Coordinates of C-alpha atoms and ligand atoms in Angstrom, one line a residue:
M1 CA 8.7 -18.5 120.8
N2 CA 5.2 -19.2 120.5
I3 CA 4.1 -19.4 116.9
L4 CA 0.7 -19.7 115.2
I5 CA 0.6 -20.6 111.4
L6 CA -2.7 -19.9 109.6
G7 CA -3.7 -22.4 106.9
S8 CA -4.3 -26.0 106.2
G9 CA -2.1 -27.2 103.1
G10 CA 1.0 -28.7 102.0
R11 CA 2.7 -25.1 102.3
E12 CA 1.8 -24.8 105.9
H13 CA 2.8 -28.3 106.7
A14 CA 6.1 -27.5 105.1
L15 CA 6.4 -24.5 107.0
A16 CA 5.6 -26.2 110.4
V17 CA 8.0 -28.8 109.7
K18 CA 10.8 -26.4 109.1
I19 CA 9.8 -24.0 112.1
A20 CA 9.6 -27.1 114.3
E21 CA 13.3 -27.8 113.7
S22 CA 14.3 -24.4 115.3
E23 CA 15.7 -24.3 119.0
K24 CA 13.8 -20.9 119.1
L25 CA 10.4 -22.6 119.1
N26 CA 8.5 -23.1 122.2
K27 CA 5.1 -24.2 121.2
L28 CA 3.8 -24.3 117.7
F29 CA 0.1 -24.0 116.7
I30 CA -1.4 -24.5 113.3
A31 CA -5.2 -23.3 112.6
P32 CA -7.0 -25.2 111.4
G33 CA -3.8 -27.5 110.0
N34 CA -4.2 -31.0 108.6
A35 CA -3.3 -34.7 109.9
G36 CA 0.3 -33.8 109.1
T37 CA 0.7 -30.6 111.0
D38 CA -1.0 -32.4 113.9
S39 CA 2.4 -34.3 114.3
V40 CA 4.8 -31.2 114.5
G41 CA 2.4 -28.9 116.4
E42 CA -1.2 -28.6 117.7
N43 CA -3.8 -28.1 115.5
I44 CA -6.5 -25.6 116.8
N45 CA -9.9 -25.4 115.2
I46 CA -10.3 -21.6 114.3
N47 CA -11.4 -19.9 111.2
I48 CA -8.6 -18.1 109.7
N49 CA -11.1 -15.4 108.3
N50 CA -12.3 -14.6 111.8
F51 CA -9.9 -12.0 113.0
E52 CA -11.6 -11.8 116.4
E53 CA -11.1 -15.4 117.1
I54 CA -7.4 -15.3 115.9
E55 CA -6.9 -12.1 118.2
Y56 CA -8.2 -14.0 121.2
F57 CA -6.2 -17.1 120.6
V58 CA -3.0 -15.0 120.0
I59 CA -3.4 -13.0 123.4
D60 CA -4.6 -16.3 125.3
N61 CA -1.6 -18.2 124.2
K62 CA 0.9 -15.6 124.3
I63 CA 1.6 -16.1 120.5
E64 CA 4.8 -13.9 119.6
M65 CA 4.9 -14.7 115.9
L66 CA 2.1 -15.2 113.3
V67 CA 2.7 -16.7 109.9
V68 CA 0.1 -16.3 107.2
G69 CA 0.0 -19.2 104.8
P70 CA -2.8 -18.4 102.3
E71 CA -3.9 -15.0 100.7
V72 CA -7.4 -14.6 101.7
P73 CA -6.7 -13.3 105.4
L74 CA -4.0 -11.1 104.1
V75 CA -6.2 -9.5 101.3
N76 CA -9.1 -9.2 104.0
G77 CA -6.6 -7.2 106.3
V78 CA -5.6 -9.6 109.1
Y79 CA -2.3 -7.7 109.5
D80 CA -4.0 -4.3 110.1
Y81 CA -6.9 -5.8 112.3
L82 CA -4.3 -7.3 114.8
I83 CA -1.7 -4.7 114.7
K84 CA -4.1 -2.0 115.9
N85 CA -4.8 -3.7 119.2
P86 CA -2.2 -2.1 121.6
K87 CA -1.7 -5.5 123.3
L88 CA -0.3 -6.9 120.1
E89 CA 2.1 -4.3 119.2
K90 CA 5.1 -6.6 119.5
L91 CA 3.4 -9.4 117.6
K92 CA 5.8 -10.3 114.6
I93 CA 3.3 -11.0 111.8
I94 CA 4.8 -12.5 108.6
G95 CA 2.8 -11.3 105.8
P96 CA 1.9 -7.7 104.3
Q97 CA -0.6 -5.1 105.3
Q98 CA -4.0 -5.0 103.4
K99 CA -3.0 -2.3 101.2
A100 CA 0.0 -4.0 99.9
A101 CA -1.8 -7.4 99.8
M102 CA -3.7 -5.7 96.8
L103 CA -1.0 -7.0 94.8
E104 CA -2.8 -10.0 94.9
G105 CA -6.2 -8.9 95.7
S106 CA -6.9 -6.9 92.5
K107 CA -5.1 -7.7 89.2
E108 CA -5.8 -4.3 88.1
F109 CA -4.0 -2.8 91.3
A110 CA -1.1 -5.0 90.3
K111 CA -0.8 -4.1 86.9
E112 CA -1.1 -0.5 87.7
F113 CA 1.5 -0.7 90.2
M114 CA 3.8 -2.2 87.6
V115 CA 3.3 0.5 85.3
R116 CA 3.9 3.1 87.8
N117 CA 7.2 1.4 88.8
N118 CA 8.4 0.4 85.3
I119 CA 8.1 -3.1 86.1
P120 CA 8.1 -5.4 82.9
T121 CA 4.7 -7.0 82.3
A122 CA 2.2 -7.6 79.6
K123 CA 0.2 -4.7 78.1
F124 CA -3.2 -4.6 79.5
I125 CA -6.6 -3.0 79.8
S126 CA -9.0 -2.9 82.8
V127 CA -12.6 -3.2 81.7
T128 CA -16.0 -3.1 83.4
K129 CA -19.5 -3.1 81.8
K130 CA -19.0 0.6 81.3
N131 CA -16.1 0.4 79.0
L132 CA -17.0 -2.8 77.4
N133 CA -16.4 -1.3 74.1
E134 CA -12.9 -0.6 74.7
G135 CA -12.2 -4.0 75.9
N136 CA -13.6 -5.4 72.8
D137 CA -11.4 -3.2 70.8
F138 CA -8.5 -4.2 72.7
L139 CA -9.3 -7.8 71.9
K140 CA -9.6 -7.1 68.2
N141 CA -6.3 -5.3 68.3
T142 CA -4.5 -8.0 70.2
N143 CA -3.1 -11.2 68.6
P144 CA -4.5 -14.5 70.1
P145 CA -4.4 -16.2 72.4
Y146 CA -6.4 -13.9 74.6
V147 CA -5.9 -13.6 78.3
L148 CA -8.8 -12.6 80.4
K149 CA -8.3 -12.4 84.3
A150 CA -11.0 -11.8 87.0
D151 CA -9.8 -8.6 89.0
G152 CA -10.4 -10.1 92.3
L153 CA -9.5 -13.4 94.2
A154 CA -10.8 -16.4 92.3
A155 CA -9.1 -19.3 94.1
G156 CA -6.7 -19.7 91.2
K157 CA -9.5 -20.0 88.8
G158 CA -10.2 -16.8 87.5
V159 CA -7.8 -16.7 84.5
L160 CA -9.0 -17.7 80.9
I161 CA -6.8 -18.2 77.9
I162 CA -8.8 -18.3 74.8
D163 CA -7.6 -18.8 71.1
N164 CA -10.7 -17.5 69.4
L165 CA -11.7 -13.8 69.3
K166 CA -15.5 -14.4 69.1
E167 CA -15.1 -16.9 72.2
A168 CA -13.1 -14.3 74.0
I169 CA -15.6 -11.5 73.4
A170 CA -18.5 -13.5 74.7
E171 CA -16.4 -14.7 77.8
L172 CA -15.6 -11.2 78.7
E173 CA -19.2 -10.5 78.8
L174 CA -20.1 -13.8 80.9
M175 CA -17.1 -12.7 83.1
L176 CA -18.7 -9.3 83.6
G177 CA -22.0 -10.7 84.2
G178 CA -20.6 -12.6 87.2
K179 CA -19.1 -15.7 85.8
F180 CA -16.6 -15.4 88.9
G181 CA -19.0 -13.5 91.2
D182 CA -18.0 -10.3 92.2
A183 CA -14.2 -11.0 91.6
S184 CA -15.0 -10.6 87.8
Q185 CA -17.0 -7.4 87.9
K186 CA -14.0 -6.0 86.7
V187 CA -11.8 -7.9 84.1
V188 CA -8.0 -7.4 83.2
I189 CA -7.3 -8.3 79.3
E190 CA -3.7 -8.5 78.8
E191 CA -1.5 -9.7 75.9
Y192 CA -0.2 -13.3 75.8
L193 CA 3.3 -13.8 77.0
D194 CA 4.9 -16.6 75.1
G195 CA 7.7 -18.1 77.3
I196 CA 8.5 -20.3 80.0
E197 CA 7.5 -19.8 83.7
V198 CA 9.4 -19.7 86.7
S199 CA 8.4 -18.9 90.4
V200 CA 10.6 -16.6 92.3
F201 CA 10.0 -16.0 96.0
V202 CA 11.4 -13.0 98.0
L203 CA 11.4 -12.6 101.8
T204 CA 11.7 -8.9 102.8
D205 CA 11.4 -7.0 105.8
G206 CA 10.3 -4.1 103.8
N207 CA 13.7 -2.8 102.9
N208 CA 16.1 -5.6 102.7
Y209 CA 15.4 -9.0 101.0
K210 CA 16.6 -12.5 100.5
I211 CA 15.9 -14.2 97.1
L212 CA 14.8 -17.8 97.6
P213 CA 15.8 -20.6 95.4
T214 CA 14.0 -20.6 92.1
S215 CA 11.1 -23.0 91.3
K216 CA 8.5 -24.1 88.9
D217 CA 5.1 -25.4 89.5
Y218 CA 2.8 -27.5 87.1
K219 CA -0.6 -26.0 87.4
R220 CA -2.7 -28.0 84.8
I221 CA -4.3 -31.5 85.8
G222 CA -3.1 -33.1 82.6
E223 CA 0.2 -34.2 81.4
K224 CA 2.2 -32.0 78.8
D225 CA 0.1 -29.2 80.4
T226 CA -3.3 -30.1 79.4
G227 CA -6.8 -29.8 80.9
L228 CA -7.9 -27.7 83.8
N229 CA -6.0 -25.4 86.1
T230 CA -5.4 -26.9 89.5
G231 CA -3.9 -25.4 92.6
G232 CA -0.6 -27.2 91.3
M233 CA 0.3 -30.6 90.8
G234 CA 4.1 -30.6 91.7
A235 CA 7.1 -28.3 91.8
V236 CA 10.8 -28.4 91.2
S237 CA 13.6 -26.4 92.5
P238 CA 16.1 -25.1 91.2
V239 CA 15.0 -24.1 87.6
W240 CA 18.2 -24.3 85.5
F241 CA 17.3 -21.5 82.9
A242 CA 17.0 -18.9 85.9
D243 CA 20.6 -18.6 85.8
N244 CA 22.7 -15.6 87.5
E245 CA 22.3 -13.5 84.3
F246 CA 18.4 -13.9 84.4
M247 CA 18.4 -13.6 88.2
K248 CA 20.3 -10.3 88.1
K249 CA 17.7 -8.9 85.8
V250 CA 15.0 -10.4 88.1
E251 CA 16.5 -8.4 90.9
N252 CA 17.2 -5.0 89.1
Q253 CA 14.1 -4.9 86.9
V254 CA 11.5 -6.5 89.4
I255 CA 12.5 -7.0 93.0
I256 CA 14.1 -3.7 93.7
P257 CA 11.5 -1.5 92.0
T258 CA 8.7 -3.5 93.7
I259 CA 10.3 -3.0 97.2
N260 CA 11.0 0.7 96.3
G261 CA 7.3 1.0 94.9
L262 CA 5.6 -0.4 98.0
N263 CA 7.9 2.1 100.4
N264 CA 7.1 5.2 98.0
E265 CA 3.3 4.3 98.5
N266 CA 3.8 3.7 102.4
S267 CA 2.8 0.3 102.4
T268 CA 4.3 -2.1 104.9
Y269 CA 5.3 -5.3 103.7
K270 CA 6.9 -7.9 106.0
G271 CA 6.7 -11.5 104.3
F272 CA 7.1 -13.2 101.2
I273 CA 6.5 -11.7 97.8
Y274 CA 5.7 -14.5 95.2
L275 CA 6.7 -13.5 91.5
G276 CA 5.2 -15.4 89.0
L277 CA 7.6 -14.7 86.0
M278 CA 7.6 -15.6 82.3
N279 CA 11.0 -15.9 80.8
I280 CA 10.9 -14.7 77.2
D281 CA 14.2 -14.6 75.3
K282 CA 16.1 -14.5 78.9
K283 CA 14.0 -11.4 79.8
P284 CA 11.6 -11.6 82.9
Y285 CA 8.1 -10.3 82.8
V286 CA 5.8 -10.4 85.7
I287 CA 2.6 -12.5 85.2
E288 CA 1.4 -12.1 88.7
Y289 CA 2.3 -11.2 92.1
N290 CA 1.1 -13.3 95.1
V291 CA 1.8 -12.1 98.7
R292 CA 2.5 -15.4 100.1
M293 CA 4.4 -18.5 99.3
G294 CA 3.2 -20.7 96.4
D295 CA 1.8 -24.1 97.0
P296 CA 3.2 -26.6 96.0
E297 CA 6.3 -24.6 95.4
T298 CA 7.0 -24.2 99.1
E299 CA 7.3 -28.0 99.5
A300 CA 10.2 -27.9 97.0
V301 CA 11.8 -24.7 98.2
I302 CA 11.4 -24.4 101.8
P303 CA 13.3 -27.9 102.4
R304 CA 16.3 -26.5 100.7
I305 CA 17.0 -23.7 103.2
K306 CA 19.3 -24.8 105.7
S307 CA 19.2 -21.7 108.0
D308 CA 16.8 -21.3 110.7
L309 CA 13.5 -20.0 109.7
I310 CA 12.4 -18.5 112.7
D311 CA 15.7 -16.7 112.8
L312 CA 14.9 -15.2 109.4
F313 CA 11.4 -14.4 110.3
C314 CA 12.7 -12.5 113.2
G315 CA 14.9 -10.6 110.7
V316 CA 11.8 -9.6 108.9
A317 CA 9.8 -8.4 111.8
D318 CA 12.9 -6.5 113.4
N319 CA 14.0 -4.9 110.1
N320 CA 17.4 -6.6 110.2
L321 CA 16.9 -9.2 107.6
D322 CA 20.3 -7.8 106.2
Q323 CA 22.1 -9.3 109.2
K324 CA 20.7 -12.6 108.7
N325 CA 22.2 -15.3 106.6
M326 CA 20.3 -17.7 104.5
E327 CA 22.2 -20.8 103.5
I328 CA 20.9 -23.0 100.7
S329 CA 21.3 -26.7 100.0
N330 CA 22.9 -27.4 96.8
Q331 CA 20.8 -30.6 96.2
A332 CA 18.1 -30.2 94.0
C333 CA 14.5 -30.9 95.6
T334 CA 11.1 -31.9 93.9
T335 CA 7.6 -32.4 94.9
I336 CA 4.8 -34.2 93.3
M337 CA 1.2 -33.9 94.4
L338 CA -1.1 -36.9 95.0
V339 CA -4.7 -35.7 94.3
S340 CA -8.4 -37.1 94.7
G341 CA -10.0 -38.6 91.5
G342 CA -12.0 -36.0 89.8
Y343 CA -10.0 -33.0 91.1
P344 CA -10.0 -30.0 90.2
E345 CA -13.7 -30.9 89.4
A346 CA -16.2 -32.5 91.7
Y347 CA -14.3 -35.3 93.8
E348 CA -14.9 -37.5 96.8
K349 CA -13.4 -37.1 100.5
N350 CA -12.9 -39.5 103.5
K351 CA -11.2 -42.2 101.5
I352 CA -8.7 -44.1 103.7
I353 CA -5.1 -43.2 103.1
S354 CA -2.5 -46.2 103.4
G355 CA 1.1 -46.9 102.9
L356 CA 2.4 -43.7 104.6
D357 CA 4.6 -45.8 106.8
K358 CA 6.2 -47.4 103.8
T359 CA 7.8 -44.5 102.3
N360 CA 11.7 -43.7 102.5
N361 CA 14.2 -41.2 101.3
C362 CA 11.2 -38.6 101.2
I363 CA 9.4 -36.2 103.1
V364 CA 5.5 -36.6 103.1
F365 CA 3.8 -33.3 103.5
H366 CA 0.1 -33.3 104.0
A367 CA -2.4 -31.2 102.1
G368 CA -6.0 -32.1 102.2
T369 CA -5.9 -34.8 105.0
K370 CA -7.6 -35.4 108.4
K371 CA -7.3 -37.9 111.1
E372 CA -10.3 -39.8 112.1
N373 CA -10.4 -43.0 114.5
N374 CA -6.9 -43.6 114.0
N375 CA -7.1 -43.6 110.1
I376 CA -5.9 -40.8 107.9
L377 CA -8.5 -39.8 105.4
T378 CA -8.5 -37.6 102.4
N379 CA -10.1 -34.2 103.1
G380 CA -9.5 -32.1 99.8
G381 CA -8.6 -32.1 96.2
R382 CA -4.9 -31.9 96.7
V383 CA -4.0 -34.7 99.4
I384 CA -0.5 -35.6 99.8
S385 CA 2.9 -33.8 98.6
I386 CA 5.8 -36.2 98.4
T387 CA 9.1 -34.2 98.4
A388 CA 12.6 -35.7 97.9
F389 CA 16.1 -34.4 97.3
G390 CA 18.6 -35.3 94.5
E391 CA 22.0 -34.3 92.9
N392 CA 19.8 -33.1 90.1
I393 CA 15.9 -32.8 89.5
E394 CA 15.6 -36.1 87.7
K395 CA 17.2 -37.9 90.5
A396 CA 14.8 -36.4 93.2
L397 CA 11.8 -36.9 90.8
E398 CA 12.7 -40.6 90.5
T399 CA 12.6 -40.9 94.5
C400 CA 9.4 -38.9 94.5
Y401 CA 7.8 -41.2 91.9
K402 CA 8.9 -44.4 93.7
N403 CA 7.3 -43.2 96.9
A404 CA 3.9 -42.1 95.0
E405 CA 3.6 -45.7 94.3
L406 CA 3.6 -46.7 98.0
I407 CA 0.9 -44.5 99.1
N408 CA -2.7 -45.3 98.2
F409 CA -6.3 -44.1 98.3
E410 CA -9.3 -44.8 96.2
G411 CA -9.1 -42.4 93.4
K412 CA -5.4 -41.5 93.7
N413 CA -4.2 -39.4 90.8
Y414 CA -0.9 -37.6 89.9
R415 CA 1.1 -36.3 87.0
K416 CA 3.8 -38.4 85.8
D417 CA 5.7 -35.8 83.9
I418 CA 6.5 -33.4 86.6
G419 CA 9.9 -31.7 85.5
Q420 CA 10.0 -33.5 82.1
D421 CA 10.1 -30.2 80.2
L422 CA 13.3 -28.9 82.1
R423 CA 15.2 -32.2 81.2
V424 CA 18.7 -30.6 79.8
K425 CA 18.7 -32.3 76.2
Ligands
AMP501 P1 -2.3 -15.9 87.1 O1 -3.3 -16.3 88.1 O2 -2.2 -14.4 86.7 O3 -1.0 -16.3 87.5 O4 -2.5 -16.9 85.8 C1 -2.6 -18.2 85.8 C2 -1.7 -18.7 84.7 O5 -2.2 -18.3 83.5 C3 -0.2 -18.4 84.9 O6 0.6 -19.3 85.7 C4 0.1 -18.5 83.5 O7 0.4 -19.9 83.1 C5 -1.2 -18.2 82.7 N1 -1.1 -16.6 82.2 C6 -1.6 -15.6 82.9 N2 -1.3 -14.5 82.3 C7 -0.6 -14.7 81.2 C8 -0.1 -14.0 80.1 N3 -0.2 -12.7 80.0 N4 0.4 -14.6 79.0 C9 0.5 -16.1 79.2 N5 0.2 -16.8 80.0 C10 -0.5 -16.2 81.1
LIG502 N1 1.4 -22.6 92.9 C1 0.6 -21.6 92.5 C2 0.1 -20.8 93.9 O1 0.5 -21.0 94.9 O2 -0.4 -19.8 93.5

């Protein structure tokens, strides 16, 4: 098969490496890709939000499968745009149609979907300038901390968690006034869920589904979960507290009602559903849906899949995922992200990355990197994701951290405490 992956991060490099292992692959393209994807496929310089460009490329290069990494093209309707061209009727697209992508594109839509389908989630209210008073009343009648979320996509930055009521009321007004641009014209306020987070990914053909290994990501820049939110500083898989009993609840109370709900609303969903869950006293609550794989969770989850990923994706496209087998490695897998100094605030790019050839026992996934004159340079906030296996997450992390010392670039930063909170005492 000829396959095109959209995206340029560690997630896309991890997907590319896994896809490139398959005997079913003829040619792999990544748009726009990075210095890592370049060595497993061909990077092509097209804008992933220009659907016409994608359409021409797919036709000209006889692409048979399109794997959409990030959310923005999905929320903007890349699925619907391509599928309406009769020449692309047979194109296998891994990603939902626009209507279903609203699960990530609008927090209000996602919350209302959960209420309609009896899926456990925090109590909420949706606020615009018109019902600001109701929003303020909700805050006054809720215990701190206060959770304010921009309704629309805000590149992972649109959620504020505030301890103080006065500040929350002030922030609500700022958000509605455009703090996150159009994304916060509407704000979802919700109750704070006090528990421990776990990410669960589901691959579905719209009816059948496979639950991928559990994982946990570390979003804050600082150790012990302090400081600003980032795209994610590391991830581990599996997560021991997501045991069989918990996962049965996730399946019955979240996954099945989600898939049934999408079907009842005639939404076509073929791809990954990301469930951001909070475990409160062994009960799952949905914090958020995403309509794609997580990054960096992908770098710790996809390597654990032993089965052929193209074959699984064919099951998704052809509605026979139930006939595919997904075998999982029983080794633990962890990943830690090396980031640019200053990230997630302003940082410099174009720093030379050295030591990539010195690593061992690990997989180096590139995120924000590019090739220039035989050098590999930093080209983003999150630069390199180092993944390793081990008999448990402690062992896997040990290998990640040894290798993290070997790769260098000016300003390199990483969290030293990934997975610490999951140590069994
Ligand atoms: P979201 O983009 O909705 O996933 O929110 C970003 C992060 O904020 C989540 O990963 C959680 O750590 C935190 N968060 C969001 N909603 C809540 C909530 N209701 N209670 C506690 N923490 C939350
Ligand atoms: N790791 C969080 C995300 O991909 O949204």
